[in-house]
Amino acid sequence: MSASQTSSSDIPADVPTLLVKIFGKDRPGITAGLFDTLAAYSVDVVDIEQVVTRGRMVLCALVTEPPPGLEGDLRATVHSWAESMKMQAEIISGLGDNRPRGLGRSLVTVLGHPLTAEATAAIAARITKTGGNIDRIFRLAKYPVTAVEFAVSGVETEPLRTALVTDAARLGIDVAVVAAGLYRRAQRLVVMDVDSTLIQDEVIELFAAHAGCEDKVAEVTAAAMRGELDFEQSLHARVALLEGLDASVVDKVRSEVRLTPGARTLIRTLKRLGYQVGVVSGGFTQVTDDLKERLGLDFAHANTLEIVDGTLTGKVTGEIVDRAGKARLLRRFAAEAGVPLSQTVAIGDGANDLDMLNAAGLGVAFNAKPVVREAAHAAVNFPFLDTVLYLLGVTREEVEAADTLDID
């Protein structure tokens, strides 16, 4: 589905207007033909909207009433023209412009694979129950997931998000609700977690596999998740198990890292749109520095494994990147990029990312734990990182067009 709309300045509510609706098989020249027909009656255009779905067009034109005595002739001429084009026409008299949209405007992005009629009905019903009105619906993508965007007015963003997120989990879909307006398009910096977000792996586990201590590392990780250790304690405990490992394993781990599906598309598209992109990680610079170079990232920061005489010492050097550290780095990257925090996007999957997600203008939980999904502004539970583009209003067609033209 594609749509376009334009509107003139406000007209008085008591001025007679005509809504001219044309529908039928789409073909070149329909829009020009309709307005050529209307031009003979000296009407002004108040609003236009056109939608084409699977080759079927609906074209609506809101115009001022023609001079006295000509409305009947206008109606007859439009119907005659439509019939000659094998289209249908409907003309409705009224007053003034469209009904003003209610206060509180949000964009609701719905992701489904598939997107069922049941889920769509439930989302639409919930919007209505919150006091919202659906002004427009637009398809953003048909693969790897179906993504549609609802423009909603009449209800504030936060209560709408709360209501819809609850339904989304039950319906097996993802729903993201963001405030409409320039705010969304203004976001110019994206910062991602690395392990289980940008990549499919946990880097410490890749190192542990070479050291033969996967089980012990997993035990420490489990203890941390139970709250028995904080992140810094668990990091030191797990890295200590790598003591004595030959530094040549770094290259092996780098080769084993698997990017999340859609990661390259996400970064490539963001860079083409003028975004700056960075990563922060509780993992290690030995991997993130390589990712920065390979993917053309603007920023990267992580912990650093200490290597002495070609051997891992079992220690890390420098400032520890923990939960609070990730939020600090987001602020640092934003300052260096000259971007306000309100224009940043953060993406992560774990509790360690929560401070960063909350600090960003838009925090996206990617295949995250329930506690993270509940706290984030938006959540994506499909295994394709480029679906985040849809939350920014970027369509699949725009992504593919940029790839075809090789725009950099």
Coordinates of C-alpha atoms in Angstrom, one line a residue:
M1 CA 0.0 0.0 0.0
S2 CA 1.2 3.5 -0.8
A3 CA -0.3 6.8 0.1
S4 CA 0.3 10.5 -0.4
Q5 CA -1.4 13.5 1.1
T6 CA -1.3 17.3 0.9
S7 CA -3.4 19.9 2.5
S8 CA -4.1 23.6 2.0
S9 CA -4.4 26.2 4.8
D10 CA -7.5 26.0 7.0
I11 CA -10.8 27.1 5.6
P12 CA -13.8 28.2 7.6
A13 CA -16.0 25.4 9.0
D14 CA -19.1 26.8 7.3
V15 CA -17.7 26.9 3.8
P16 CA -19.4 24.3 1.5
T17 CA -17.1 21.7 0.2
L18 CA -17.3 18.5 -1.9
L19 CA -15.6 15.2 -1.3
V20 CA -14.9 13.6 -4.7
K21 CA -14.0 9.9 -4.4
I22 CA -12.7 7.9 -7.4
F23 CA -12.0 4.2 -7.2
G24 CA -11.2 1.4 -9.5
K25 CA -8.2 -0.1 -11.4
D26 CA -5.1 2.0 -11.2
R27 CA -3.5 3.3 -14.4
P28 CA -1.4 6.3 -15.4
G29 CA -3.3 9.6 -15.9
I30 CA -6.2 9.1 -13.4
T31 CA -5.1 11.8 -11.0
A32 CA -4.3 14.3 -13.8
G33 CA -7.6 13.5 -15.5
L34 CA -9.7 14.1 -12.4
F35 CA -8.2 17.5 -11.7
D36 CA -8.4 18.5 -15.3
T37 CA -12.1 17.8 -15.1
L38 CA -12.5 19.7 -11.8
A39 CA -10.4 22.6 -13.1
A40 CA -13.2 23.7 -15.5
Y41 CA -15.3 24.5 -12.4
S42 CA -12.8 26.9 -10.7
V43 CA -12.7 24.9 -7.5
D44 CA -9.8 25.1 -5.0
V45 CA -8.1 21.9 -3.6
V46 CA -8.5 21.6 0.2
D47 CA -7.1 18.1 0.6
I48 CA -6.0 15.1 -1.4
E49 CA -5.3 11.5 -0.5
Q50 CA -4.5 8.6 -2.8
V51 CA -4.0 4.9 -1.9
V52 CA -3.1 2.1 -4.2
T53 CA -3.4 -1.5 -3.0
R54 CA -2.7 -4.4 -5.3
G55 CA -3.5 -2.4 -8.4
R56 CA -6.7 -0.8 -7.1
M57 CA -6.8 2.9 -6.5
V58 CA -8.9 5.0 -4.2
L59 CA -8.4 8.8 -4.9
C60 CA -10.1 11.3 -2.7
A61 CA -10.2 15.1 -3.3
L62 CA -11.8 17.6 -1.0
V63 CA -12.5 20.7 -3.0
T64 CA -14.5 23.9 -2.5
E65 CA -17.9 24.2 -3.9
P66 CA -18.1 25.5 -7.6
P67 CA -19.8 28.8 -8.4
P68 CA -23.6 28.9 -7.9
G69 CA -25.6 26.8 -10.4
L70 CA -22.6 24.6 -11.5
E71 CA -22.6 21.9 -8.9
G72 CA -25.0 19.7 -10.8
D73 CA -23.0 20.0 -13.9
L74 CA -19.8 19.2 -12.0
R75 CA -21.3 16.1 -10.6
A76 CA -22.5 14.9 -14.0
T77 CA -19.2 15.6 -15.7
V78 CA -17.1 13.8 -13.0
H79 CA -19.4 10.8 -13.2
S80 CA -19.2 10.8 -17.0
W81 CA -15.4 11.1 -17.0
A82 CA -15.1 8.3 -14.4
E83 CA -17.2 6.0 -16.5
S84 CA -15.1 6.7 -19.5
M85 CA -12.0 5.6 -17.5
K86 CA -13.9 2.5 -16.2
M87 CA -13.8 3.9 -12.7
Q88 CA -16.5 4.6 -10.2
A89 CA -17.2 8.0 -8.6
E90 CA -18.9 9.2 -5.5
I91 CA -19.4 12.9 -4.5
I92 CA -20.5 13.9 -1.0
S93 CA -21.5 17.5 0.0
G94 CA -20.3 18.9 3.3
L95 CA -18.8 21.9 5.2
G96 CA -15.3 22.9 5.8
D97 CA -12.1 20.8 6.0
N98 CA -11.5 17.4 7.7
R99 CA -12.3 17.0 11.4
P100 CA -9.3 18.2 13.4
R101 CA -7.1 15.4 14.8
G102 CA -7.3 15.0 18.5
L103 CA -4.5 16.1 20.9
G104 CA -1.9 13.4 21.6
R105 CA -0.4 11.9 18.4
S106 CA 1.5 8.7 18.2
L107 CA 2.8 6.3 15.6
V108 CA 2.0 2.6 16.4
T109 CA 4.2 0.1 14.5
V110 CA 2.9 -3.4 14.4
L111 CA 5.2 -6.3 13.4
G112 CA 3.9 -9.8 12.6
H113 CA 5.1 -13.0 11.0
P114 CA 2.4 -13.4 9.9
L115 CA 0.3 -10.4 10.8
T116 CA -3.1 -12.0 11.3
A117 CA -6.5 -10.4 11.0
E118 CA -7.2 -11.4 14.6
A119 CA -4.2 -9.5 15.8
T120 CA -5.0 -6.4 13.7
A121 CA -8.5 -6.4 15.0
A122 CA -7.4 -6.6 18.6
I123 CA -4.9 -3.7 18.2
A124 CA -7.5 -1.5 16.4
A125 CA -10.0 -2.3 19.2
R126 CA -7.5 -1.5 21.9
I127 CA -6.7 1.9 20.3
T128 CA -10.4 2.7 20.3
K129 CA -10.8 1.7 23.9
T130 CA -8.0 4.0 25.0
G131 CA -9.8 6.9 23.4
G132 CA -7.6 7.0 20.3
N133 CA -8.6 7.4 16.7
I134 CA -6.8 5.8 13.8
D135 CA -6.1 8.5 11.2
R136 CA -4.1 6.5 8.7
I137 CA -2.6 3.0 8.2
F138 CA 0.5 2.5 6.1
R139 CA 2.5 -0.7 5.3
L140 CA 6.2 -0.3 6.0
A141 CA 7.4 -3.8 5.0
K142 CA 6.2 -7.2 3.8
Y143 CA 9.3 -9.1 4.6
P144 CA 11.2 -10.4 6.6
V145 CA 8.1 -9.5 8.7
T146 CA 4.9 -7.6 7.9
A147 CA 5.2 -4.2 9.4
V148 CA 2.3 -1.6 9.4
E149 CA 2.1 1.8 10.9
F150 CA -1.0 3.3 12.5
A151 CA -1.1 7.1 12.9
V152 CA -3.2 7.6 16.1
S153 CA -4.5 10.8 17.7
G154 CA -6.7 11.6 20.7
V155 CA -4.6 9.8 23.3
E156 CA -1.2 10.4 24.9
T157 CA 1.7 8.1 23.9
E158 CA 2.5 6.6 27.3
P159 CA -1.0 5.2 28.2
L160 CA -1.4 4.0 24.6
R161 CA 1.9 2.1 24.8
T162 CA 1.0 0.5 28.1
A163 CA -2.3 -0.7 26.8
L164 CA -0.9 -2.1 23.5
V165 CA 2.2 -3.8 24.8
T166 CA 0.1 -6.0 27.1
D167 CA -2.0 -7.1 24.1
A168 CA 1.0 -7.7 21.9
A169 CA 2.5 -10.4 24.0
R170 CA -0.8 -12.3 24.1
L171 CA -1.2 -11.9 20.3
G172 CA 2.3 -13.0 19.4
I173 CA 3.2 -9.7 17.6
D174 CA 5.5 -6.8 18.3
V175 CA 4.0 -3.3 18.9
A176 CA 6.1 -0.2 19.3
V177 CA 4.5 3.1 20.2
V178 CA 6.4 6.4 19.7
A179 CA 5.4 10.1 19.7
A180 CA 4.7 11.4 16.3
G181 CA 6.3 14.5 14.8
L182 CA 9.7 15.8 13.9
Y183 CA 11.1 14.0 17.1
R184 CA 11.1 10.7 15.4
R185 CA 12.9 11.7 12.2
A186 CA 15.4 13.8 14.2
Q187 CA 17.0 10.8 15.9
R188 CA 20.6 10.8 14.5
L189 CA 22.7 8.4 16.7
V190 CA 22.1 4.7 17.2
V191 CA 24.0 2.8 19.9
M192 CA 23.8 -1.0 20.2
D193 CA 24.8 -3.6 22.7
V194 CA 26.9 -6.3 21.1
D195 CA 26.4 -9.8 22.6
S196 CA 23.0 -11.3 21.5
T197 CA 22.1 -8.0 19.8
L198 CA 24.6 -7.0 17.1
I199 CA 25.9 -10.5 17.1
Q200 CA 24.3 -13.8 17.9
D201 CA 27.0 -15.0 20.3
E202 CA 28.2 -14.3 23.8
V203 CA 31.9 -13.5 23.3
I204 CA 33.0 -14.7 26.8
E205 CA 31.5 -18.1 25.9
L206 CA 33.5 -18.2 22.6
F207 CA 36.7 -17.6 24.6
A208 CA 35.7 -20.1 27.2
A209 CA 35.2 -22.8 24.6
H210 CA 38.8 -22.5 23.6
A211 CA 39.9 -22.6 27.2
G212 CA 37.7 -25.7 27.9
C213 CA 35.8 -23.9 30.7
E214 CA 32.4 -23.3 29.2
D215 CA 30.6 -25.0 32.1
K216 CA 32.4 -23.0 34.8
V217 CA 31.7 -19.7 32.9
A218 CA 28.0 -20.7 32.6
E219 CA 27.9 -21.3 36.4
V220 CA 29.2 -17.8 37.0
T221 CA 26.8 -16.3 34.5
A222 CA 23.9 -18.1 36.2
A223 CA 25.0 -16.8 39.6
A224 CA 25.0 -13.3 38.3
M225 CA 21.5 -13.7 36.8
R226 CA 20.3 -14.9 40.2
G227 CA 21.6 -11.7 41.7
E228 CA 24.4 -13.4 43.7
L229 CA 27.1 -11.4 41.8
D230 CA 27.0 -8.0 40.2
F231 CA 28.2 -7.6 36.7
E232 CA 31.8 -6.5 37.6
Q233 CA 32.2 -9.4 40.0
S234 CA 30.9 -11.9 37.4
L235 CA 33.1 -10.3 34.7
H236 CA 36.3 -10.7 36.8
A237 CA 35.3 -14.3 37.8
R238 CA 34.7 -15.4 34.2
V239 CA 37.8 -13.7 32.8
A240 CA 39.9 -15.3 35.5
L241 CA 39.1 -18.6 34.0
L242 CA 40.8 -17.6 30.7
E243 CA 44.2 -17.2 32.4
G244 CA 47.0 -18.8 30.4
L245 CA 45.1 -18.9 27.1
D246 CA 47.3 -18.1 24.1
A247 CA 46.5 -14.7 22.5
S248 CA 46.3 -16.3 19.1
V249 CA 42.8 -17.4 20.1
V250 CA 41.6 -13.8 19.6
D251 CA 41.7 -14.2 15.8
K252 CA 39.9 -17.5 16.1
V253 CA 37.1 -15.9 18.2
R254 CA 36.8 -13.0 15.7
S255 CA 36.3 -15.5 12.9
E256 CA 33.6 -17.3 14.9
V257 CA 31.5 -14.3 15.6
R258 CA 28.1 -14.4 13.8
L259 CA 26.4 -11.2 13.0
T260 CA 22.6 -11.1 13.8
P261 CA 20.5 -11.4 10.6
G262 CA 19.8 -7.9 9.3
A263 CA 22.8 -6.3 11.2
R264 CA 24.6 -5.2 8.0
T265 CA 21.4 -3.9 6.4
L266 CA 20.6 -1.9 9.5
I267 CA 24.0 -0.3 9.8
R268 CA 24.4 0.3 6.0
T269 CA 20.9 2.0 5.8
L270 CA 21.5 4.1 8.9
K271 CA 24.8 5.4 7.6
R272 CA 23.2 6.3 4.2
L273 CA 20.5 8.2 6.1
G274 CA 23.3 10.2 7.9
Y275 CA 23.1 8.5 11.3
Q276 CA 26.1 7.9 13.4
V277 CA 26.3 4.3 14.8
G278 CA 28.1 2.9 17.8
V279 CA 28.4 -0.1 20.0
V280 CA 29.0 -0.5 23.7
S281 CA 29.7 -3.9 25.2
G282 CA 30.4 -5.7 28.4
G283 CA 32.5 -7.9 26.2
F284 CA 35.9 -7.1 24.9
T285 CA 37.7 -4.6 22.7
Q286 CA 39.5 -7.4 21.0
V287 CA 36.2 -8.2 19.2
T288 CA 34.4 -4.8 19.2
D289 CA 37.4 -3.0 17.5
D290 CA 37.3 -5.6 14.7
L291 CA 33.5 -5.1 14.4
K292 CA 34.0 -1.3 14.2
E293 CA 36.4 -1.6 11.3
R294 CA 34.4 -4.3 9.4
L295 CA 31.1 -2.5 9.7
G296 CA 32.2 1.1 9.5
L297 CA 31.0 2.1 12.9
D298 CA 31.6 5.5 14.3
F299 CA 32.0 4.5 18.0
A300 CA 32.9 1.4 19.9
H301 CA 33.8 0.8 23.5
A302 CA 34.1 -2.4 25.6
N303 CA 36.3 -4.0 28.3
T304 CA 39.8 -5.0 27.4
L305 CA 41.4 -8.4 28.0
E306 CA 44.9 -8.0 29.4
I307 CA 47.5 -9.8 27.3
V308 CA 51.1 -10.1 28.5
D309 CA 53.8 -11.9 26.5
G310 CA 51.3 -13.3 24.1
T311 CA 49.1 -14.8 26.9
L312 CA 45.8 -13.8 28.5
T313 CA 46.4 -13.0 32.1
G314 CA 42.9 -13.6 33.3
K315 CA 42.4 -9.9 34.0
V316 CA 40.8 -6.9 32.3
T317 CA 42.3 -3.4 32.1
G318 CA 40.8 0.0 32.2
E319 CA 37.3 1.2 33.1
I320 CA 34.7 -1.6 33.4
V321 CA 31.8 -1.3 31.0
D322 CA 28.8 -2.3 33.2
R323 CA 25.2 -1.2 33.3
A324 CA 25.9 2.3 34.4
G325 CA 28.9 2.5 32.1
K326 CA 26.8 1.8 29.0
A327 CA 24.6 4.8 29.8
R328 CA 27.7 7.0 30.4
L329 CA 29.1 5.9 27.0
L330 CA 25.8 6.7 25.3
R331 CA 26.0 10.2 26.7
R332 CA 29.7 10.5 25.7
F333 CA 29.0 9.3 22.1
A334 CA 26.1 11.7 21.9
A335 CA 28.3 14.6 23.0
E336 CA 31.0 13.7 20.6
A337 CA 28.5 13.3 17.8
G338 CA 26.9 16.7 18.6
V339 CA 23.5 14.9 19.1
P340 CA 21.1 15.6 22.0
L341 CA 20.1 12.5 24.0
S342 CA 16.6 13.0 22.8
Q343 CA 17.8 12.2 19.3
T344 CA 19.5 9.0 20.2
V345 CA 18.3 5.4 19.9
A346 CA 19.7 2.6 22.1
I347 CA 19.2 -1.2 21.3
G348 CA 19.9 -4.0 23.8
D349 CA 18.7 -7.3 25.2
G350 CA 19.6 -7.6 28.8
A351 CA 19.2 -6.0 32.2
N352 CA 22.7 -4.6 31.8
D353 CA 21.3 -2.4 29.0
L354 CA 18.4 -0.9 30.9
D355 CA 20.1 2.3 32.0
M356 CA 21.2 3.0 28.4
L357 CA 17.7 2.2 27.0
N358 CA 16.1 4.5 29.5
A359 CA 18.6 7.3 28.9
A360 CA 18.1 7.3 25.1
G361 CA 15.4 9.2 23.3
L362 CA 14.1 5.8 22.0
G363 CA 15.1 2.5 23.8
V364 CA 14.5 -0.7 21.9
A365 CA 14.5 -4.1 23.5
F366 CA 15.7 -6.6 21.0
N367 CA 14.7 -10.2 21.7
A368 CA 15.1 -9.2 25.3
K369 CA 14.2 -10.6 28.7
P370 CA 10.6 -9.7 29.9
V371 CA 11.9 -7.2 32.4
V372 CA 13.7 -5.4 29.7
R373 CA 10.8 -5.5 27.3
E374 CA 8.5 -3.9 29.9
A375 CA 11.0 -1.1 30.6
A376 CA 11.9 -0.2 27.1
H377 CA 10.1 2.3 24.8
A378 CA 9.7 -0.4 22.1
A379 CA 10.4 -4.1 21.7
V380 CA 11.3 -6.3 18.8
N381 CA 11.1 -10.0 19.3
F382 CA 11.8 -11.2 15.7
P383 CA 15.4 -12.3 14.9
F384 CA 16.1 -9.6 12.3
L385 CA 17.9 -6.5 13.5
D386 CA 16.9 -4.4 10.5
T387 CA 13.3 -4.4 11.7
V388 CA 14.5 -1.6 14.0
L389 CA 14.4 0.6 10.8
Y390 CA 10.6 0.3 10.7
L391 CA 10.4 1.8 14.2
L392 CA 12.2 4.9 12.7
G393 CA 9.6 5.0 9.8
V394 CA 12.0 3.7 7.2
T395 CA 10.2 1.4 4.7
R396 CA 11.5 -1.7 3.1
E397 CA 11.1 -0.1 -0.3
E398 CA 13.4 2.7 0.8
V399 CA 16.0 0.2 2.0
E400 CA 15.9 -1.7 -1.3
A401 CA 15.9 1.4 -3.4
A402 CA 19.1 2.6 -1.6
D403 CA 20.7 -0.8 -2.1
T404 CA 19.8 -0.7 -5.8
L405 CA 21.2 2.8 -6.4
D406 CA 24.2 2.0 -4.1
I407 CA 23.7 5.4 -2.4
D408 CA 26.4 6.2 0.2

